[in-house]
XYZ file of C-alpha atoms in Angstrom:
702
model
C -27.354 -45.109 5.651
C -23.423 -45.270 6.372
C -22.462 -44.449 9.720
C -20.551 -41.146 10.093
C -17.211 -40.963 11.676
C -16.665 -40.982 15.790
C -14.323 -38.500 17.859
C -16.237 -35.484 16.852
C -14.022 -35.866 13.451
C -16.209 -34.115 9.985
C -18.435 -36.780 8.121
C -17.063 -38.019 5.080
C -18.352 -41.273 3.189
C -16.357 -44.274 2.752
C -15.459 -44.406 -0.430
C -13.770 -41.078 -0.671
C -9.859 -40.626 -1.042
C -9.112 -37.796 2.187
C -7.751 -34.376 -0.053
C -3.712 -34.066 0.177
C -1.777 -31.339 -0.235
C -0.460 -33.014 -2.718
C -3.113 -34.210 -5.224
C -2.526 -31.300 -8.186
C 1.006 -33.220 -7.786
C -0.787 -37.229 -7.862
C -2.981 -36.072 -10.763
C 0.130 -35.144 -13.067
C 2.280 -38.026 -12.459
C -0.821 -40.161 -13.751
C -1.330 -37.691 -16.627
C 3.289 -38.561 -17.295
C 2.549 -42.316 -16.666
C -0.149 -42.770 -18.937
C 1.333 -40.332 -21.333
C 5.241 -40.692 -21.204
C 5.900 -42.225 -24.106
C 4.472 -39.734 -26.270
C 6.759 -36.877 -24.128
C 9.630 -39.283 -24.457
C 8.765 -39.326 -28.320
C 8.427 -35.268 -28.612
C 11.932 -35.383 -26.734
C 13.901 -37.485 -28.600
C 12.726 -36.121 -31.966
C 13.835 -31.864 -30.712
C 16.988 -33.732 -28.897
C 18.037 -34.962 -32.662
C 16.347 -32.514 -34.601
C 19.252 -30.180 -32.418
C 21.876 -32.828 -32.712
C 21.538 -32.926 -36.331
C 21.104 -28.963 -36.940
C 24.799 -28.789 -34.829
C 26.143 -31.824 -36.607
C 26.088 -30.711 -40.188
C 26.156 -26.701 -39.058
C 29.395 -25.433 -40.732
C 32.183 -24.680 -38.121
C 33.180 -20.730 -37.662
C 35.630 -19.151 -35.811
C 35.614 -16.046 -33.892
C 39.024 -14.295 -32.566
C 38.862 -11.036 -30.788
C 41.244 -8.601 -29.676
C 40.637 -6.178 -26.446
C 40.570 -2.553 -26.578
C 40.510 -0.476 -23.436
C 39.158 2.931 -24.212
C 38.644 5.625 -22.406
C 38.045 9.607 -22.764
C 41.026 12.072 -23.790
C 42.350 13.519 -20.347
C 44.758 16.382 -20.142
C 48.624 15.805 -19.681
C 48.901 18.967 -17.833
C 45.400 19.088 -15.354
C 44.973 21.513 -12.917
C 42.276 21.760 -10.252
C 39.128 20.899 -11.716
C 37.350 23.362 -9.202
C 38.799 26.710 -10.059
C 39.017 25.247 -13.994
C 35.051 25.783 -14.279
C 35.617 25.325 -18.306
C 38.232 22.683 -18.116
C 35.261 20.893 -15.639
C 32.342 22.347 -18.108
C 34.203 20.389 -21.387
C 34.209 16.834 -20.045
C 30.468 16.647 -19.805
C 31.337 16.018 -23.969
C 32.796 12.445 -23.061
C 29.785 11.132 -22.860
C 29.210 9.502 -26.176
C 32.466 9.142 -27.170
C 32.551 5.434 -26.136
C 29.445 4.701 -28.190
C 31.196 7.301 -30.784
C 34.313 4.280 -30.845
C 32.455 1.641 -31.657
C 30.619 3.469 -34.682
C 34.101 4.212 -35.707
C 35.118 0.582 -35.873
C 32.253 0.135 -38.331
C 32.347 2.733 -40.273
C 32.645 2.191 -44.362
C 35.802 4.031 -44.934
C 37.862 2.299 -42.413
C 36.334 -1.187 -43.724
C 37.540 -0.449 -47.169
C 40.695 0.685 -45.233
C 40.964 -2.972 -43.961
C 39.658 -4.594 -47.651
C 42.694 -2.800 -49.430
C 44.938 -3.944 -46.926
C 44.307 -7.438 -47.082
C 44.103 -8.565 -51.002
C 42.596 -11.762 -50.506
C 39.809 -10.762 -48.373
C 38.648 -8.547 -50.667
C 38.878 -11.242 -53.178
C 35.977 -13.027 -51.164
C 34.286 -10.077 -50.246
C 33.644 -8.727 -53.689
C 31.644 -11.090 -55.003
C 28.965 -10.011 -52.244
C 25.714 -7.419 -53.460
C 27.240 -5.237 -50.825
C 30.783 -5.941 -49.586
C 30.799 -3.698 -46.298
C 27.228 -4.499 -45.480
C 28.744 -8.581 -45.399
C 31.985 -7.190 -43.730
C 30.021 -5.440 -40.888
C 27.694 -8.390 -40.114
C 30.485 -10.346 -39.596
C 32.277 -7.861 -37.170
C 31.409 -8.299 -33.730
C 31.967 -6.049 -31.186
C 31.217 -6.650 -27.656
C 31.025 -3.723 -24.995
C 32.012 -5.168 -22.063
C 29.383 -2.954 -19.218
C 30.511 -0.765 -16.505
C 34.408 0.111 -17.860
C 36.384 1.247 -21.178
C 36.647 -2.407 -22.109
C 35.570 -3.127 -26.263
C 35.952 -6.440 -27.612
C 36.009 -6.824 -31.613
C 35.593 -10.111 -32.899
C 35.085 -11.077 -36.502
C 33.323 -14.813 -37.352
C 34.680 -16.642 -40.137
C 35.243 -20.576 -41.178
C 38.890 -20.007 -41.070
C 40.037 -18.828 -37.654
C 43.892 -17.343 -39.121
C 42.317 -15.319 -41.126
C 39.643 -13.941 -39.067
C 42.939 -12.756 -36.645
C 44.276 -11.037 -39.646
C 41.238 -8.874 -39.980
C 40.676 -8.498 -36.278
C 44.932 -7.247 -36.092
C 44.789 -5.062 -39.014
C 41.842 -3.515 -38.584
C 43.026 -2.326 -35.006
C 45.694 -1.822 -36.439
C 44.314 0.461 -39.072
C 41.570 2.384 -36.497
C 44.641 3.370 -34.048
C 46.173 4.953 -37.031
C 43.013 6.754 -38.401
C 42.527 7.571 -34.241
C 45.944 9.108 -34.138
C 45.834 10.875 -37.144
C 42.490 12.811 -36.409
C 43.475 13.559 -32.952
C 46.760 15.018 -34.197
C 44.168 17.252 -36.732
C 41.734 17.955 -33.986
C 44.488 19.369 -31.670
C 46.303 20.886 -34.439
C 42.599 23.143 -35.820
C 42.166 24.126 -31.622
C 45.840 25.568 -31.256
C 45.208 27.755 -34.284
C 41.780 28.260 -33.359
C 42.896 29.587 -29.791
C 46.087 31.149 -30.860
C 43.753 33.367 -33.970
C 40.647 33.368 -32.703
C 39.844 32.420 -29.172
C 42.350 34.365 -27.062
C 42.860 37.334 -28.994
C 39.233 37.755 -28.628
C 39.403 37.073 -24.329
C 42.322 39.359 -24.078
C 39.962 42.174 -26.038
C 37.139 41.262 -23.116
C 39.521 41.517 -20.293
C 41.171 44.578 -21.424
C 37.493 46.103 -21.668
C 36.146 44.908 -18.256
C 40.017 46.695 -16.910
C 39.450 49.627 -18.961
C 35.369 50.356 -17.516
C 36.859 48.910 -13.993
C 39.297 52.036 -14.200
C 37.234 54.428 -15.589
C 34.196 53.632 -13.086
C 36.913 54.459 -9.845
C 38.259 58.280 -11.729
C 34.388 58.937 -11.751
C 34.182 58.159 -8.276
C 37.688 59.833 -7.013
C 39.135 56.470 -6.329
C 36.923 56.035 -2.908
C 36.685 52.505 -1.159
C 33.206 51.887 -1.678
C 32.609 49.618 1.346
C 34.510 52.065 4.011
C 32.116 54.957 2.067
C 28.560 53.093 2.468
C 29.625 52.150 5.939
C 30.466 55.085 7.233
C 27.633 56.220 5.885
C 25.332 53.589 7.547
C 27.029 54.936 11.130
C 25.638 58.804 10.294
C 22.796 57.828 9.415
C 22.400 55.796 12.692
C 23.970 58.733 14.940
C 21.219 61.321 13.838
C 18.506 58.571 14.061
C 19.470 58.088 17.611
C 19.375 62.032 17.895
C 16.074 62.093 16.472
C 14.954 59.606 18.966
C 15.926 61.185 21.806
C 14.313 64.782 21.393
C 11.489 63.443 20.453
C 11.586 62.429 24.471
C 11.988 65.671 25.537
C 9.360 67.109 23.730
C 7.039 65.017 24.949
C 8.506 65.193 27.915
C 8.299 69.257 27.812
C 4.433 68.894 26.490
C 3.376 67.462 29.321
C 5.250 69.603 32.313
C 3.882 72.196 30.163
C -0.132 70.436 29.835
C 0.750 69.498 33.793
C 1.274 73.284 34.983
C -1.874 74.634 32.713
C -3.724 72.467 34.643
C -3.200 74.034 37.906
C -6.985 74.908 39.351
C -8.229 78.112 41.028
C -8.687 75.500 44.105
C -4.945 75.827 44.585
C -5.225 71.813 44.828
C -6.110 70.555 40.702
C -2.280 69.389 39.863
C -0.647 70.310 42.846
C 0.754 66.452 42.627
C 1.912 66.242 39.193
C 5.667 65.360 39.114
C 6.011 69.363 37.511
C 5.131 71.185 40.156
C 8.001 69.624 42.140
C 10.809 69.661 39.559
C 10.623 73.377 39.311
C 12.661 75.001 42.084
C 10.771 78.500 42.371
C 7.969 77.036 43.069
C 8.865 74.427 45.816
C 8.808 77.166 48.450
C 6.184 79.012 47.928
C 3.628 75.605 47.663
C 5.550 74.898 51.161
C 5.099 78.427 52.366
C 1.197 77.932 51.052
C 0.575 74.333 53.010
C 1.891 76.043 55.733
C -0.267 79.130 56.045
C -3.200 76.568 55.208
C -2.304 75.143 57.916
C -2.835 77.829 60.616
C -5.904 79.450 58.278
C -7.460 75.923 59.320
C -6.159 76.054 63.315
C -7.309 79.832 63.057
C -11.041 78.856 61.584
C -11.476 76.442 64.873
C -10.746 79.021 67.268
C -12.059 82.168 66.074
C -15.336 83.916 63.687
C -14.908 84.339 60.255
C -14.294 87.911 60.355
C -11.682 87.683 63.292
C -8.644 89.433 62.286
C -5.699 86.677 62.242
C -8.244 84.936 60.420
C -8.558 87.648 57.787
C -5.304 88.348 58.110
C -4.388 84.521 57.274
C -6.661 84.509 53.590
C -4.956 87.774 52.755
C -1.578 86.386 53.442
C -3.266 83.555 52.071
C -3.839 85.270 48.683
C -0.794 87.216 48.715
C 1.178 83.232 48.083
C -1.448 82.736 45.861
C -0.362 85.125 43.274
C 2.936 84.667 43.311
C 2.789 81.076 42.678
C 0.669 81.724 39.436
C 3.290 84.015 38.523
C 5.977 81.125 38.535
C 3.554 79.077 36.999
C 3.171 81.843 33.920
C 6.705 82.604 33.651
C 7.232 78.545 33.528
C 5.270 77.927 30.976
C 5.898 80.734 28.632
C 9.569 78.797 29.514
C 8.742 75.113 28.273
C 6.826 77.044 25.594
C 10.312 78.110 24.619
C 12.506 75.315 24.783
C 9.027 73.139 23.246
C 9.967 75.333 19.793
C 13.164 75.147 19.752
C 13.128 70.909 19.998
C 10.337 70.855 17.206
C 12.915 73.118 15.228
C 16.233 70.789 15.224
C 13.926 67.501 15.224
C 12.682 68.853 11.805
C 16.827 69.682 10.644
C 17.408 65.939 11.966
C 14.771 64.631 9.440
C 16.535 67.214 6.914
C 19.567 65.446 7.637
C 18.230 61.774 8.019
C 16.524 61.792 4.605
C 19.925 63.303 2.632
C 21.797 60.726 4.112
C 19.976 57.775 3.480
C 19.668 59.846 -0.076
C 23.720 59.401 0.011
C 23.689 55.699 1.405
C 21.310 54.931 -1.702
C 23.710 56.339 -4.460
C 27.150 54.685 -2.239
C 24.968 51.270 -2.226
C 24.475 51.946 -6.663
C 27.921 52.714 -6.963
C 28.897 49.838 -5.054
C 26.784 47.465 -6.385
C 28.251 48.970 -9.778
C 31.781 48.352 -9.030
C 31.235 44.948 -7.222
C 29.538 43.892 -11.127
C 32.352 45.535 -13.196
C 34.590 43.450 -10.536
C 33.102 40.896 -11.253
C 33.320 40.546 -14.390
C 36.948 41.481 -15.208
C 37.548 38.607 -12.366
C 35.906 36.397 -14.827
C 37.236 37.559 -18.006
C 40.507 36.417 -16.620
C 39.555 33.408 -15.101
C 38.297 32.361 -18.625
C 42.051 34.130 -20.446
C 44.305 31.941 -17.841
C 41.751 28.665 -18.971
C 42.173 28.617 -22.253
C 45.847 29.965 -22.184
C 46.433 26.732 -19.971
C 44.374 25.125 -23.017
C 46.809 25.902 -25.609
C 49.993 24.990 -23.191
C 48.391 21.512 -22.973
C 47.348 21.111 -26.792
C 50.875 22.601 -27.647
C 52.573 19.937 -25.140
C 50.426 16.961 -26.554
C 50.215 17.691 -30.438
C 52.599 15.720 -31.454
C 51.986 12.912 -29.122
C 49.610 9.991 -30.591
C 46.307 9.032 -28.886
C 46.852 7.984 -25.011
C 43.335 6.660 -24.612
C 42.810 3.509 -26.248
C 45.196 0.488 -26.469
C 45.146 -2.880 -27.223
C 44.695 -4.872 -24.306
C 44.510 -8.444 -25.874
C 45.740 -8.887 -29.977
C 43.678 -11.148 -31.551
C 45.361 -15.052 -31.729
C 43.971 -17.651 -33.736
C 41.263 -19.939 -31.884
C 41.422 -23.449 -31.161
C 37.502 -23.906 -30.763
C 34.916 -22.724 -32.892
C 32.774 -20.217 -32.121
C 29.085 -21.908 -32.989
C 27.649 -23.951 -32.859
C 27.898 -24.522 -29.168
C 27.755 -28.452 -29.177
C 26.861 -28.567 -25.248
C 24.523 -25.174 -24.968
C 22.688 -26.507 -28.787
C 22.087 -29.486 -27.215
C 21.310 -28.333 -23.723
C 18.052 -26.121 -25.518
C 17.593 -29.086 -27.425
C 17.101 -30.685 -24.832
C 14.989 -27.773 -23.087
C 12.917 -27.028 -25.578
C 11.850 -30.720 -26.481
C 11.017 -31.243 -23.031
C 8.634 -27.915 -23.073
C 6.918 -29.502 -26.401
C 6.306 -32.851 -24.921
C 4.840 -30.964 -22.312
C 2.609 -29.335 -24.610
C 1.943 -32.560 -26.617
C 0.467 -34.068 -23.418
C -1.435 -31.390 -22.491
C -3.235 -30.940 -25.665
C -3.793 -35.144 -25.850
C -4.908 -34.494 -22.393
C -7.339 -32.265 -23.403
C -8.405 -34.604 -26.411
C -8.761 -37.971 -24.795
C -8.915 -37.315 -21.099
C -10.396 -41.282 -21.354
C -10.165 -43.306 -17.652
C -7.373 -46.203 -18.442
C -6.468 -47.317 -14.739
C -7.601 -47.390 -11.112
C -5.003 -44.965 -10.633
C -6.876 -42.231 -12.283
C -10.372 -42.840 -10.610
C -8.685 -42.275 -7.200
C -6.421 -39.820 -8.556
C -8.803 -37.083 -10.498
C -12.068 -38.268 -8.947
C -11.050 -38.979 -5.023
C -13.366 -42.221 -4.988
C -11.557 -45.649 -3.555
C -12.029 -48.163 -6.770
C -13.934 -51.341 -5.033
C -13.203 -54.055 -7.420
C -12.113 -53.839 -11.127
C -14.182 -55.766 -13.372
C -12.431 -57.162 -16.412
C -13.958 -57.296 -19.800
C -15.934 -60.283 -19.383
C -15.993 -63.008 -22.164
C -18.839 -63.389 -23.585
C -18.456 -59.839 -24.507
C -17.649 -60.878 -28.233
C -20.515 -62.890 -28.356
C -22.879 -60.552 -27.354
C -21.603 -57.103 -28.353
C -21.969 -54.153 -26.508
C -24.982 -56.101 -24.707
C -24.897 -57.037 -21.122
C -23.056 -60.350 -20.223
C -24.233 -62.186 -17.302
C -22.274 -64.647 -14.983
C -22.472 -68.516 -15.177
C -20.825 -71.463 -13.494
C -18.531 -71.678 -15.829
C -17.002 -67.661 -15.683
C -13.283 -67.740 -15.815
C -12.156 -66.997 -12.358
C -11.175 -63.660 -12.767
C -14.051 -61.985 -13.595
C -16.352 -63.797 -10.918
C -13.297 -63.171 -8.551
C -14.141 -59.460 -9.019
C -17.484 -59.430 -8.498
C -16.871 -61.458 -5.115
C -14.394 -58.136 -4.381
C -17.143 -55.928 -4.833
C -19.579 -58.194 -2.504
C -17.150 -58.004 0.110
C -16.584 -54.045 -0.428
C -19.914 -53.717 0.023
C -21.123 -56.126 2.883
C -17.692 -54.682 4.729
C -18.710 -51.246 4.337
C -22.513 -51.596 5.195
C -22.442 -54.287 7.279
C -23.586 -51.673 10.250
C -26.435 -50.590 8.665
C -29.898 -52.634 9.863
C -31.924 -54.118 8.029
C -32.314 -54.492 4.187
C -29.064 -52.481 2.217
C -29.904 -50.520 -0.912
C -27.137 -49.842 -2.592
C -26.948 -47.944 -6.079
C -24.967 -48.488 -9.289
C -24.854 -45.460 -11.106
C -22.665 -44.168 -14.064
C -22.082 -41.235 -15.724
C -23.234 -41.834 -19.370
C -24.876 -44.379 -21.043
C -23.501 -47.605 -22.030
C -20.920 -47.947 -19.481
C -22.236 -51.343 -18.664
C -23.748 -50.291 -14.821
C -26.986 -52.520 -15.964
C -23.657 -55.406 -16.309
C -22.069 -54.941 -12.936
C -25.472 -54.479 -11.002
C -27.527 -57.862 -12.475
C -23.693 -59.700 -11.752
C -23.236 -58.121 -8.239
C -26.858 -59.183 -7.756
C -25.681 -63.139 -8.575
C -22.441 -63.121 -6.197
C -24.897 -61.806 -3.917
C -27.688 -64.357 -4.072
C -24.457 -66.832 -3.773
C -23.735 -66.409 0.000
C -28.281 -67.412 0.833
C -28.998 -63.489 0.673
C -32.476 -62.437 -0.059
C -31.278 -60.317 -3.224
C -33.866 -57.654 -5.292
C -32.117 -55.906 -8.362
C -34.569 -52.431 -8.844
C -34.335 -51.532 -11.989
C -35.492 -47.150 -11.007
C -34.538 -46.184 -15.190
C -37.820 -45.594 -15.814
C -36.429 -43.932 -19.114
C -34.815 -46.928 -20.889
C -35.554 -49.948 -18.198
C -33.360 -53.287 -18.668
C -33.092 -55.379 -16.264
C -36.125 -57.660 -17.200
C -35.342 -57.917 -20.168
C -31.717 -59.151 -19.231
C -32.962 -61.302 -16.030
C -36.514 -60.896 -15.641
C -39.466 -61.347 -17.784
C -41.887 -59.369 -20.137
C -45.405 -60.010 -18.724
C -47.189 -58.707 -15.518
C -46.920 -55.357 -14.267
C -43.589 -53.505 -12.796
C -42.343 -50.646 -11.499
C -44.353 -48.205 -13.941
C -47.224 -49.404 -12.597
C -46.262 -48.964 -8.605
C -45.777 -45.695 -8.433
C -49.000 -44.877 -10.197
C -50.590 -47.240 -7.897
C -52.099 -49.914 -10.451
C -50.209 -52.888 -8.831
C -49.136 -53.508 -5.085
C -45.497 -53.995 -4.844
C -45.700 -57.644 -4.132
C -47.865 -57.769 -7.981
C -44.966 -56.476 -9.815
C -41.981 -58.316 -8.090
C -40.471 -60.589 -10.519
C -37.909 -64.239 -10.207
C -35.208 -64.073 -12.233
C -33.349 -66.514 -13.836
C -30.455 -66.322 -10.939
C -31.377 -68.117 -8.261
C -32.488 -66.432 -5.173
C -32.240 -62.658 -6.697
C -35.881 -60.983 -7.707
C -36.456 -58.228 -10.424
C -38.683 -55.380 -9.925
C -38.794 -53.080 -13.431
C -40.321 -51.000 -16.168
C -41.594 -52.693 -18.895
C -40.753 -50.199 -20.927
C -39.289 -46.119 -20.621
C -42.227 -44.302 -19.764
C -43.319 -40.567 -19.569
C -42.859 -38.521 -16.255
C -39.964 -40.792 -15.409
C -38.488 -37.700 -13.389
C -41.336 -36.953 -11.626
C -41.961 -40.802 -10.638
C -38.968 -41.366 -8.980
C -38.660 -38.212 -6.679
C -42.455 -38.789 -5.616
C -43.188 -40.495 -2.207
C -44.293 -43.789 -4.349
C -40.891 -44.287 -5.063
C -39.982 -43.851 -1.659
C -42.342 -46.500 -0.161
C -41.601 -49.275 -2.613
C -37.555 -48.554 -0.789
C -39.089 -49.348 2.168
C -41.048 -52.337 1.404
C -38.106 -53.860 -0.657
C -35.835 -52.754 2.349
C -38.506 -54.995 5.318
C -38.385 -57.830 2.457
C -34.778 -58.705 1.006
C -31.290 -58.715 2.405
C -29.779 -56.471 -0.535
C -31.955 -53.999 -2.979
C -30.019 -53.156 -5.706
C -31.038 -49.836 -7.610
C -30.028 -50.108 -10.862
C -30.855 -45.790 -12.303
C -30.085 -43.982 -14.944
C -26.591 -42.176 -15.885
C -25.730 -39.555 -13.713
C -24.745 -37.017 -16.562
C -27.720 -37.159 -18.729
C -30.614 -37.485 -16.708
C -32.216 -35.200 -13.527
C -33.704 -38.292 -11.170
C -30.456 -40.364 -10.861
C -28.781 -37.887 -8.698
C -32.622 -37.788 -6.637
C -31.983 -42.318 -6.623
C -29.129 -41.950 -5.743
C -30.101 -39.985 -1.996
C -32.193 -42.672 -0.910
C -29.767 -45.331 -0.877
C -27.255 -46.301 1.806
C -24.357 -46.945 -0.492
C -23.995 -45.331 -4.359
C -21.335 -47.677 -6.530
C -19.819 -45.117 -9.883
C -19.356 -47.244 -12.431
C -16.574 -45.869 -14.851
C -15.980 -48.631 -18.187
C -12.077 -47.740 -18.475
C -11.104 -46.351 -22.453
C -14.364 -44.356 -22.574
C -15.441 -42.948 -19.742
C -14.018 -39.092 -20.435
C -11.942 -37.847 -16.437
C -14.445 -34.923 -17.015
C -17.810 -37.069 -17.375
C -16.282 -38.626 -14.554
C -15.900 -35.848 -12.266
C -19.238 -33.916 -13.156
C -20.868 -37.065 -11.951
C -18.861 -37.185 -8.782
C -19.483 -33.687 -8.192
C -23.241 -33.970 -8.983
C -23.498 -36.829 -6.415
C -22.030 -35.119 -3.323
C -24.073 -31.586 -4.287
C -27.147 -34.079 -3.366
C -25.446 -35.692 -0.656
C -25.360 -39.122 -2.155
C -22.922 -41.477 0.262
C -20.766 -42.745 -2.840
C -19.080 -45.854 -1.330
C -16.513 -46.308 -4.508
C -16.186 -46.609 -8.142
C -15.948 -49.345 -9.975
C -13.621 -50.073 -13.162
C -16.129 -51.765 -16.285
C -14.204 -53.900 -18.975
C -10.372 -53.119 -17.711
C -8.203 -54.981 -19.870
C -3.788 -55.665 -19.057
C -2.643 -57.021 -15.893
C -4.657 -58.281 -13.153
C -5.060 -55.953 -10.022
C -7.131 -53.756 -7.579
C -10.138 -57.079 -6.687
C -8.895 -59.817 -8.780
C -5.535 -62.161 -9.767
C -4.580 -64.882 -12.023
C -2.566 -67.365 -9.850
C -2.702 -71.340 -9.273
C -5.105 -70.999 -6.664
C -7.760 -70.244 -8.833
C -8.007 -73.976 -9.318
C -9.106 -74.241 -5.890
C -11.635 -71.296 -5.595
C -15.303 -72.176 -5.269
C -17.518 -71.535 -7.700
């Protein structure tokens, strides 16, 4: 088998070209190299047709006048921020530019131009629709993002076209000025008779409503009145909050005094006791007597006079304390009732203030509304009054927003046809049509025509280019064998193939098996195999031609004999390998093949007996050339190719299609067959790729 490459690189078959990034470009260049005449013919035809049409077309001229058209603006301009009505009116000019364009092509303006120019009127009078024909030849060019409008007219007579354009622009300006004066006069009358009196009446009504409202309210300052009510409400609310706090404090003192117990201790430490002045000395006296009573009880018995005296004094002090507490409680109840009454009064006062505030707020809102209505009415009235002044000041002036930048002049260069542009477009279209024609032709006819196409489209090296053999004319489509008298180029082609195979398979030990295949039938693989066997035997090597095409065998008919067992008997076990091998008509070449087609060819080719036959051939011969069936037509061809040390793919010039060859190449690669390269068979034209004509042929060995 072919030895893999070293240094850890990927294993690549010997005859496979490395994939390159520019392989697509190479294929395109090969197609153009093959079809350049068609591309040049289509391109020349397109350019020629364009040139004929360009130079035979009438010369048309297009003089043009340049206008600057801007929206009409007031002469007496004020602050836009203080004139909302004027600012709103400017939104009406959004379509002004488009309107002027429509006016330039209006039928009334065109009729005025035709009446002004009698010779032009006579020319268009014979048309079916003079106005439409005139407008069709009128060309208005809009310069975007500007107020520039270019008005042109297309005609064979440049002077007449310039006269038409200038007349059209002149009449357009006159008509625009007339309409502007009429518009301003009508606007001034409408303002004086309708708008201003109505607006003045609205101002008077708004002023009268405001004065009546102020009279009804007593001409008070609603803002200050509302502020004073707010301040009063705040004071009342603050006093109400203080009373609530005072009432809570009184209630707490009352509850504390009322909680004083009979034991004389409960509630004693409440701050209310200490805040009552009458209780302070009694509590101190009670504490002193209690202390003395405690000392006496330690010294005397319970019924001792001293103890009884102190107890009586303590009861007297306690009675006074209770009397003081009762008086204090009555005073607290009185204060508490007063606080509650005052709080209710403040609640009523607070409600009254809130009602007054609501009424004052309503009147303030109404006042502001009336005041705003009066200000708006005055503002609109003043704006319309200023508009009336502007209209009066400019009523007799012309249209200041439209003027002629450049008048139309007689052109020296025709507008159409544009010779350079037409020829450039013709060349571009011709190039596109030529490329399309090449593409369509390549889809219809993709036959391989050169060795470069084999390399470019299949990615295989061309091992040899075999010319059309000289005996082909007599033998028709039948294979032709080389003899001693064969022309040098034919013989040298197979010698080149022999050298390539020997070089590529020199590392294979023992006999070398080479499968000779073709994508389809009748492409010369049997001829190549037989003649390759002859040149290999010329070097003294033992060569076997193994015809593995079990469907349509040809090698026994070509170089062997019809008698004796064949390959089918060997594969079926009916004959031994040595019995089936025959000596061919070629010196040093044996042949093993079937006599005729047999059924089950695919199964026989994939059987173990076929592998045994190949091993026997390797042991007895230096070279074994396997002539198998077409790759694209039968299934066993790729199986046979896998068992070979190398595969040679034969393509016939002018017959083998690129698609078929690529399919065969892909199928062999998918089966893992070691493809060494390709042979271009039946080539014509200049010599190259393995054969040559030269004076050295006279000295070449036969």
